[in-house]
Coordinates of C-alpha atoms in Angstrom, one line a residue:
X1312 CA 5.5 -79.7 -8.5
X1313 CA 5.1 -82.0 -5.4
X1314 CA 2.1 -84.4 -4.7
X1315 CA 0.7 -83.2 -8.4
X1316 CA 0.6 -79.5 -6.9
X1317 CA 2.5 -76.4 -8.0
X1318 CA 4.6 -74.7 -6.0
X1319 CA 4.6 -70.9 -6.3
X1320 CA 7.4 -69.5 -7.3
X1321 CA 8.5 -66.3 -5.3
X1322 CA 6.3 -63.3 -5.7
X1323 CA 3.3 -65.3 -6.8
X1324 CA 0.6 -65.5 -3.4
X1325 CA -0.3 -67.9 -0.9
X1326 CA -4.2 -67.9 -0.3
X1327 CA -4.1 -64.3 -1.9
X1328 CA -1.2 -63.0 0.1
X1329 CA 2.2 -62.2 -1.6
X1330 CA 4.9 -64.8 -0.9
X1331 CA 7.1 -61.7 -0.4
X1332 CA 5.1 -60.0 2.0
X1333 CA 4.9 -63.4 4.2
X1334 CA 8.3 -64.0 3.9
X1335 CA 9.2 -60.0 5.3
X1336 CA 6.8 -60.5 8.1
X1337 CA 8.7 -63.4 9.5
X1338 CA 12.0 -62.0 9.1
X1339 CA 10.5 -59.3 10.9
X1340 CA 9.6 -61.5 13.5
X1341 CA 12.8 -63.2 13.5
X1342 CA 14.8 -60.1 13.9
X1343 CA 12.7 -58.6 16.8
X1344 CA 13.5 -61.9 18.6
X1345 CA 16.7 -62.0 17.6
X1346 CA 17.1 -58.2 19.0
X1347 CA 15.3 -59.1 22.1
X1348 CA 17.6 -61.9 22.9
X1349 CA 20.7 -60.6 22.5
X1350 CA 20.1 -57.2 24.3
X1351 CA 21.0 -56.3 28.1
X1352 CA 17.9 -55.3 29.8
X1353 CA 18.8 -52.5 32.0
X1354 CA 21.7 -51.0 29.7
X1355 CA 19.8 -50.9 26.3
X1356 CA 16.4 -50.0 27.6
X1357 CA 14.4 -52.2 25.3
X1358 CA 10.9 -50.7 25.7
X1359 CA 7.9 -52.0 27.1
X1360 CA 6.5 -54.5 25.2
X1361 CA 9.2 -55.8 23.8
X1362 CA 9.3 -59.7 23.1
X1363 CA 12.0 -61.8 25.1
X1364 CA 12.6 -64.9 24.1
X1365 CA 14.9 -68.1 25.3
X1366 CA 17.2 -65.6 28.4
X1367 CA 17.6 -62.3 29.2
X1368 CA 20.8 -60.2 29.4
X1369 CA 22.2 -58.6 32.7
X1370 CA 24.8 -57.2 34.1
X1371 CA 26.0 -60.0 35.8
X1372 CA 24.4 -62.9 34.3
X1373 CA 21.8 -64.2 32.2
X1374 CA 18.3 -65.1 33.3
X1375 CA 16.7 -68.0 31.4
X1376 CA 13.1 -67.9 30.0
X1377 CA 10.8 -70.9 29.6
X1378 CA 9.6 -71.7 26.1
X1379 CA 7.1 -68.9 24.8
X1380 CA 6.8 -65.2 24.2
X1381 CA 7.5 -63.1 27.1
X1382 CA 6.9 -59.8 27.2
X1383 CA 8.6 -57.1 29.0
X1384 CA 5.4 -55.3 30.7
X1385 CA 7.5 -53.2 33.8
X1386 CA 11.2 -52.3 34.5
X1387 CA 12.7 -50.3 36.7
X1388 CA 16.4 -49.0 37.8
X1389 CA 16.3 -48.9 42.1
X1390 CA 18.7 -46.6 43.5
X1391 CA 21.8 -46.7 40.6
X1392 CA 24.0 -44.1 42.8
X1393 CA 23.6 -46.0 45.9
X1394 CA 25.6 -48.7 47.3
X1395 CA 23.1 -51.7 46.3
X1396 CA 21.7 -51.0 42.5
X1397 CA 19.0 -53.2 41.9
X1398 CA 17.2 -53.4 38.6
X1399 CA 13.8 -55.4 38.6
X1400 CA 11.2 -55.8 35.6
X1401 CA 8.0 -57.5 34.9
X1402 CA 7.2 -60.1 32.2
X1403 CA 4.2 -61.7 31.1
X1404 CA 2.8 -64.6 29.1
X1405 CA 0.0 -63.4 27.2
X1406 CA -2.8 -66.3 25.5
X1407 CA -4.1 -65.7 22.4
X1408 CA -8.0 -65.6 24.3
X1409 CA -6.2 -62.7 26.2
X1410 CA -5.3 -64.3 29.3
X1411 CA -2.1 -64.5 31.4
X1412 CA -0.9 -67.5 31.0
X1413 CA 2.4 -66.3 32.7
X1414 CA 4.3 -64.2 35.1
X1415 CA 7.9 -63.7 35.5
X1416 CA 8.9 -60.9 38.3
X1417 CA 12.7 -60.4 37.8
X1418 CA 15.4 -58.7 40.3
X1419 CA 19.2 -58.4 39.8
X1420 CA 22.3 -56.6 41.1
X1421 CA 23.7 -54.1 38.9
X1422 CA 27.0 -53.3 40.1
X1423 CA 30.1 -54.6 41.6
X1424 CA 31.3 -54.8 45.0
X1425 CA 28.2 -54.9 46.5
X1426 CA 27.9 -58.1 48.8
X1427 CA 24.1 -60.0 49.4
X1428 CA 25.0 -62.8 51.3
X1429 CA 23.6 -62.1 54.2
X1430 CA 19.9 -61.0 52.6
X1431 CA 19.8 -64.0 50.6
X1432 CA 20.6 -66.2 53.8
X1433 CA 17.8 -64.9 55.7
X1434 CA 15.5 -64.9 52.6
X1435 CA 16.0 -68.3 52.0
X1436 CA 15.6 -69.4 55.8
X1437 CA 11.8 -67.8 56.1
X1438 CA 10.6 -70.3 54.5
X1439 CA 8.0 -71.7 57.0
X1440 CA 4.3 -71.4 54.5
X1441 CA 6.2 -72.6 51.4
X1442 CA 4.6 -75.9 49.1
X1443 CA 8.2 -76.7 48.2
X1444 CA 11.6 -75.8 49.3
X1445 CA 15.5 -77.1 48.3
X1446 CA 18.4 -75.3 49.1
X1447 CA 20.7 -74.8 45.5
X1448 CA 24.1 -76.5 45.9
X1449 CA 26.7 -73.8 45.8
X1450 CA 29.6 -73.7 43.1
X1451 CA 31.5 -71.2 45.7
X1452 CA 32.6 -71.0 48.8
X1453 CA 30.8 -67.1 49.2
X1454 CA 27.3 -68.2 47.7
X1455 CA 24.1 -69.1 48.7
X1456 CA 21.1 -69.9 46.9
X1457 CA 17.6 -71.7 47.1
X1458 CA 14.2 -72.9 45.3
X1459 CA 10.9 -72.1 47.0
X1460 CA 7.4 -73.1 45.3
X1461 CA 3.8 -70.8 46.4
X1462 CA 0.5 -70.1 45.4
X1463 CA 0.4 -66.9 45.4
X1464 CA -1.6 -63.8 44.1
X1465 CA -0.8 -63.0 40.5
X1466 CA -2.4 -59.7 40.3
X1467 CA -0.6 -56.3 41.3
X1468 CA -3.2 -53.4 41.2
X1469 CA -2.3 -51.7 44.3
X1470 CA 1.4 -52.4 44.7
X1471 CA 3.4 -48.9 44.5
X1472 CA 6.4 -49.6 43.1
X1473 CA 7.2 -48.2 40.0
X1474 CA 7.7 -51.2 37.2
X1475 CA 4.7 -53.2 39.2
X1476 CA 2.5 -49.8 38.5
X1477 CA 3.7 -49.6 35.0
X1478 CA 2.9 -53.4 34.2
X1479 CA -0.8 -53.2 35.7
X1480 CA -1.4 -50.5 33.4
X1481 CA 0.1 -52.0 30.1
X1482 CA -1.9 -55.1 31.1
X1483 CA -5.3 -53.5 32.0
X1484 CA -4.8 -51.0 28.8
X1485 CA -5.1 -54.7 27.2
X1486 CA -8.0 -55.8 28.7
X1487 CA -6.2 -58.9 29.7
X1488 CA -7.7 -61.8 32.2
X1489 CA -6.1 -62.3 35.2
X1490 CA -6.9 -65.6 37.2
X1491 CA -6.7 -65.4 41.1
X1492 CA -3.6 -67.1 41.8
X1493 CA -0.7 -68.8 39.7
X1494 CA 2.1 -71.3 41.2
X1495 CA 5.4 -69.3 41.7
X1496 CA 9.0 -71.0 41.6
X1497 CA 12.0 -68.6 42.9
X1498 CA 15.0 -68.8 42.8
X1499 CA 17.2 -66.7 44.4
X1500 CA 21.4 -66.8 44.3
X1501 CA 23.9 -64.6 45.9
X1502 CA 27.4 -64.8 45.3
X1503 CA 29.4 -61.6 46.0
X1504 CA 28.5 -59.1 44.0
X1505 CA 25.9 -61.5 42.4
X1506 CA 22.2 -61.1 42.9
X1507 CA 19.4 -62.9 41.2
X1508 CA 15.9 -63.3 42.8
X1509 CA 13.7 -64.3 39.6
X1510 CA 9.6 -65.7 40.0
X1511 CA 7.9 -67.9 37.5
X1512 CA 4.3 -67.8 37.8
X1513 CA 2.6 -70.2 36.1
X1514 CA -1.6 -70.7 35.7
X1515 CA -2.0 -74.1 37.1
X1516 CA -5.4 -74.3 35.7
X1517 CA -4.4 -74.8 31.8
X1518 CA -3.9 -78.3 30.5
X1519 CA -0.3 -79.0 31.4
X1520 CA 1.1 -78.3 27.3
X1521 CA 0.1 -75.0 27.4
X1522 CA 1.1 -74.6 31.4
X1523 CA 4.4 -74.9 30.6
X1524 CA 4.9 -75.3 27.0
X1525 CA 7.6 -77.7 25.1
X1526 CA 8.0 -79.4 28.6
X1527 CA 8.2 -83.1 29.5
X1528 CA 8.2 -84.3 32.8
X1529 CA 11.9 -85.9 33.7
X1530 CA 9.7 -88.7 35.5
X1531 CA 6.8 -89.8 37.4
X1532 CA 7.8 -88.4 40.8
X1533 CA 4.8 -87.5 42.6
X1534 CA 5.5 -85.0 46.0
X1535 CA 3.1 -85.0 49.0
X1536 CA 0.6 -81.8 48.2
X1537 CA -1.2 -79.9 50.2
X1538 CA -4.5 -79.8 47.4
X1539 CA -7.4 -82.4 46.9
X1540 CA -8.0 -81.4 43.8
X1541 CA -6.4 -83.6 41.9
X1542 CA -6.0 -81.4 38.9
X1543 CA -4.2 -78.5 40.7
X1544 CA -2.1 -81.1 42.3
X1545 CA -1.1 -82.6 39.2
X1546 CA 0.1 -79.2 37.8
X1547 CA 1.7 -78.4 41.0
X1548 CA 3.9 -81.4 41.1
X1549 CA 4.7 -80.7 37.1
X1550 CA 5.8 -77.1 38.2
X1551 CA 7.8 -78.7 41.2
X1552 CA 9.2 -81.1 38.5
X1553 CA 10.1 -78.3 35.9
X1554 CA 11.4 -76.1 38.6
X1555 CA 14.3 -79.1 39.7
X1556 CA 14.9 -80.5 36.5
X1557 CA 15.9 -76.2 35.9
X1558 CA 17.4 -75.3 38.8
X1559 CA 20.9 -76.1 37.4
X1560 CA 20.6 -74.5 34.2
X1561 CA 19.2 -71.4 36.0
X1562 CA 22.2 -71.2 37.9
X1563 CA 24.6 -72.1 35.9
X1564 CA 23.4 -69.6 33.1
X1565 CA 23.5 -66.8 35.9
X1566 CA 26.7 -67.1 37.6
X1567 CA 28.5 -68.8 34.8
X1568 CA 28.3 -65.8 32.2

């Protein structure tokens, strides 16, 4: 008994529902995270629609994932016999209205011996139209890396390549809203044979707990913006926030495996 109410004792129900029923649904639920987490993306083929939680497994390194459920909508192997294998995927945030609350557009290296310096140097430099830029301080002598913040389109009807096709389709098969535009933070390191280039899209126009869940802003740092709506310029600069306060851990999660 606790506050003069019985406890039920397992096997007796909950609102009508078995205790043991409830308690196999969320060890369900804890094991397909569990699986999810601890699986290598492009080796074990987890299938679409599988939920990734906390980072993702690669080759040659780990991607972290902000708090939430994401869910693997597109991959796709490019080129595995050539000299630059490249695996990229899809992920999405889904709200319980049915909305994308999140995007995540993922691309890695593969295999060894395969240098992207020189890409990532150039990528990083064309720059020009971003909101926000930093270069990432380099733990290596070989590496390069950097941070770049854009609004950009967060719908992908029309692009060809395979894993963008296959995500339109598992998200239009759900009916799911797409708004216009979401804030984007990449970050892309190279380091030898090391390649990430990962996006987080967020939708700037949810209230800033369900933006980006479970996060606090390191402080009150306010950056000059280019919007006049205050509102989307508040978000922005709690992305901008988010995205420096990460870029370590990103990194270090990546090339520290």
């Amino acid at each position: 008994m606790r506050d003069g109410r019985h406890i039920n004792a397992p096997g007796t129900t909950i609102a009508g529902k078995p205790m043991i029923k409830l308690l196999l649904v969320f060890l369900t639920g804890l094991l397909m995270s569990f699986s999810a987490f601890a699986e290598s993306l492009f080796k074990d083929n987890p299938p679409i629609g599988t939920v990734m939680v906390q980072q993702i497994e690669t080759p040659h390194g780990q991607v972290m994932l902000p708090k939430g459920n994401w869910i693997l909508a597109g991959v796709k192997t490019f080129d595995a016999d050539g000299p630059y294998p490249l695996g990229k995927a899809v992920l999405a945030r889904i709200g319980q209205d049915h909305t994308l609350d999140g995007l995540i557009f993922l691309t890695v290296s593969l295999n060894d011996g395969a240098d992207y310096h020189p890409g990532t140097e150039k990528w990083c430099a064309r720059n020009s139209n971003a909101l926000f830029f930093r270069e990432i301080a380099p733990s290596a002598p070989s590496e390069t890396g950097c941070l770049v913040l854009e609004e950009l389109v967060s719908r992908f009807d029309n692009l060809t390549p395979p894993h963008f096709k296959q995500a339109s389709s598992y998200l239009a098969d759900r009916k799911i809203v797409h708004p216009d535009t979401m804030f984007f933070a990449t970050f892309q390191i190279a380091r030898d044979h090391q390649f990430l280039s990962v996006s987080y899209g967020f939708d700037f126009r949810l209230p800033p707990t369900e933006m980006l869940p479970g996060y606090a802003p390191s402080n009150d740092t306010r950056y000059d913006g280019p919007y006049s709506d205050l509102t989307r310029q508040s978000n922005f600069d709690l992305v901008v926030d988010w995205a420096q306060a990460t870029k370590t851990e990103i990194h270090r999660a990546f090339v520290n495996r």
